PDB file of C-alpha atoms in Angstrom:
ATOM      1  CA  MET A   1     -18.888 -10.949   1.660  1.00  0.00           C
ATOM      2  CA  SER A   2     -15.551 -10.119   0.043  1.00  0.00           C
ATOM      3  CA  VAL A   3     -16.961  -6.801  -1.544  1.00  0.00           C
ATOM      4  CA  MET A   4     -17.556  -5.943   2.299  1.00  0.00           C
ATOM      5  CA  ASN A   5     -14.202  -7.196   3.244  1.00  0.00           C
ATOM      6  CA  GLY A   6     -12.534  -5.203   0.654  1.00  0.00           C
ATOM      7  CA  PHE A   7     -14.579  -2.057   1.298  1.00  0.00           C
ATOM      8  CA  ARG A   8     -13.407  -2.007   4.901  1.00  0.00           C
ATOM      9  CA  LEU A   9      -9.708  -2.824   3.827  1.00  0.00           C
ATOM     10  CA  ASN A  10      -9.831   0.300   1.442  1.00  0.00           C
ATOM     11  CA  LEU A  11     -11.567   2.555   4.608  1.00  0.00           C
ATOM     12  CA  THR A  12      -8.924   1.449   7.067  1.00  0.00           C
ATOM     13  CA  GLU A  13      -6.177   1.913   4.727  1.00  0.00           C
ATOM     14  CA  ARG A  14      -7.669   5.702   4.116  1.00  0.00           C
ATOM     15  CA  LEU A  15      -7.913   6.420   7.531  1.00  0.00           C
ATOM     16  CA  LEU A  16      -4.515   5.209   8.280  1.00  0.00           C
ATOM     17  CA  GLY A  17      -3.099   7.355   5.360  1.00  0.00           C
ATOM     18  CA  VAL A  18      -4.937  10.419   6.646  1.00  0.00           C
ATOM     19  CA  ASN A  19      -3.458   9.439  10.358  1.00  0.00           C
ATOM     20  CA  SER A  20       0.182   9.449   9.146  1.00  0.00           C
ATOM     21  CA  HIS A  21      -0.392  12.638   7.490  1.00  0.00           C
ATOM     22  CA  LEU A  22      -1.766  14.124  10.485  1.00  0.00           C
ATOM     23  CA  ASN A  23       1.119  12.734  12.591  1.00  0.00           C
ATOM     24  CA  VAL A  24       3.636  14.419  10.130  1.00  0.00           C
ATOM     25  CA  TYR A  25       1.889  17.486  10.316  1.00  0.00           C
ATOM     26  CA  SER A  26       2.152  17.700  14.365  1.00  0.00           C
ATOM     27  CA  PHE A  27       5.554  16.491  14.046  1.00  0.00           C
ATOM     28  CA  ASP A  28       6.380  19.638  11.802  1.00  0.00           C
ATOM     29  CA  GLU A  29       4.761  21.715  14.006  1.00  0.00           C
ATOM     30  CA  ILE A  30       6.326  20.583  17.199  1.00  0.00           C
ATOM     31  CA  ILE A  31       9.842  20.901  15.408  1.00  0.00           C
TER      32      ILE A  31
END
């Protein structure tokens, strides 16, 4: 149970990191 919880946390963290990187990219392109 705890293992799955940690895995999910890690996954969401990774996705959020990728999302922030993409947002920065788009911001750079707009400016």
